[in-house]
Coordinates of C-alpha atoms in Angstrom, one line a residue:
Y234 CA 0.5 85.4 34.8
A235 CA -3.0 84.6 35.9
Y236 CA -5.8 86.9 35.4
V237 CA -8.4 87.6 38.1
K238 CA -11.6 87.3 36.4
M239 CA -14.1 87.6 39.3
I240 CA -14.1 88.0 43.2
S241 CA -17.3 87.5 45.2
E242 CA -18.4 86.7 48.8
A243 CA -18.1 83.0 49.5
D244 CA -21.3 81.1 49.9
Y245 CA -21.8 79.7 53.4
G246 CA -25.1 78.2 52.5
C247 CA -27.7 78.2 55.0
E248 CA -25.1 78.4 57.8
E249 CA -24.1 81.9 59.2
H250 CA -20.4 82.9 58.8
D251 CA -18.4 82.1 62.1
D252 CA -17.0 85.5 63.2
R253 CA -14.1 83.5 64.6
Q254 CA -13.0 82.3 61.2
P255 CA -11.6 84.7 58.5
S256 CA -13.9 85.8 56.0
R257 CA -13.5 84.2 52.6
S258 CA -14.0 85.2 48.9
Y259 CA -14.7 83.2 45.7
V260 CA -12.1 83.9 43.3
V261 CA -12.2 83.0 39.6
L262 CA -8.7 82.8 37.9
V263 CA -7.7 82.4 34.3
T264 CA -4.4 80.9 33.2
R265 CA -3.1 79.2 30.1
E266 CA -4.4 75.9 31.1
G267 CA -7.9 77.4 31.8
E268 CA -10.4 78.7 34.4
T269 CA -10.3 77.7 38.1
S270 CA -12.0 78.9 41.1
H271 CA -10.9 78.9 44.6
E272 CA -12.0 80.2 48.1
V273 CA -9.5 82.6 49.3
A274 CA -9.1 84.6 52.8
D275 CA -10.1 88.1 52.4
T276 CA -7.0 88.9 54.5
L277 CA -4.8 87.3 51.7
L278 CA -6.4 89.3 48.9
E279 CA -6.0 92.5 50.8
E280 CA -2.4 91.6 51.6
E281 CA -1.6 90.8 48.1
R282 CA -3.8 93.8 46.8
I283 CA -5.5 91.5 44.5
A284 CA -8.6 92.8 42.7
E285 CA -10.8 92.0 39.9
D286 CA -9.7 92.5 36.2
T287 CA -6.0 92.5 37.2
Y288 CA -3.3 90.1 36.5
I289 CA -1.2 88.4 39.2
S290 CA 2.1 86.7 39.1
M291 CA 2.3 82.7 39.1
T292 CA 4.0 82.9 42.4
T293 CA 1.1 84.8 44.0
Y294 CA -1.4 82.4 42.0
K295 CA 0.4 79.3 43.6
H296 CA 0.2 81.0 47.1
L297 CA -3.5 81.4 46.5
I298 CA -4.4 78.1 45.4
K299 CA -2.4 76.3 48.3
Q300 CA -5.1 77.6 50.9

């Protein structure tokens, strides 16, 4: 399993978010191998019902990091 440590709004820098692109979030995950961070589409987080301070399966983890 992987632990969802944090989810926050992705940083688009000085550029505005393009409404034609899906919104993304910055997700910090913790596994046995350590801590990793990824930008993930908000729609995927909603579809998989991923929230902070929860555990996800390694199958879901691999799906998230493939993006």
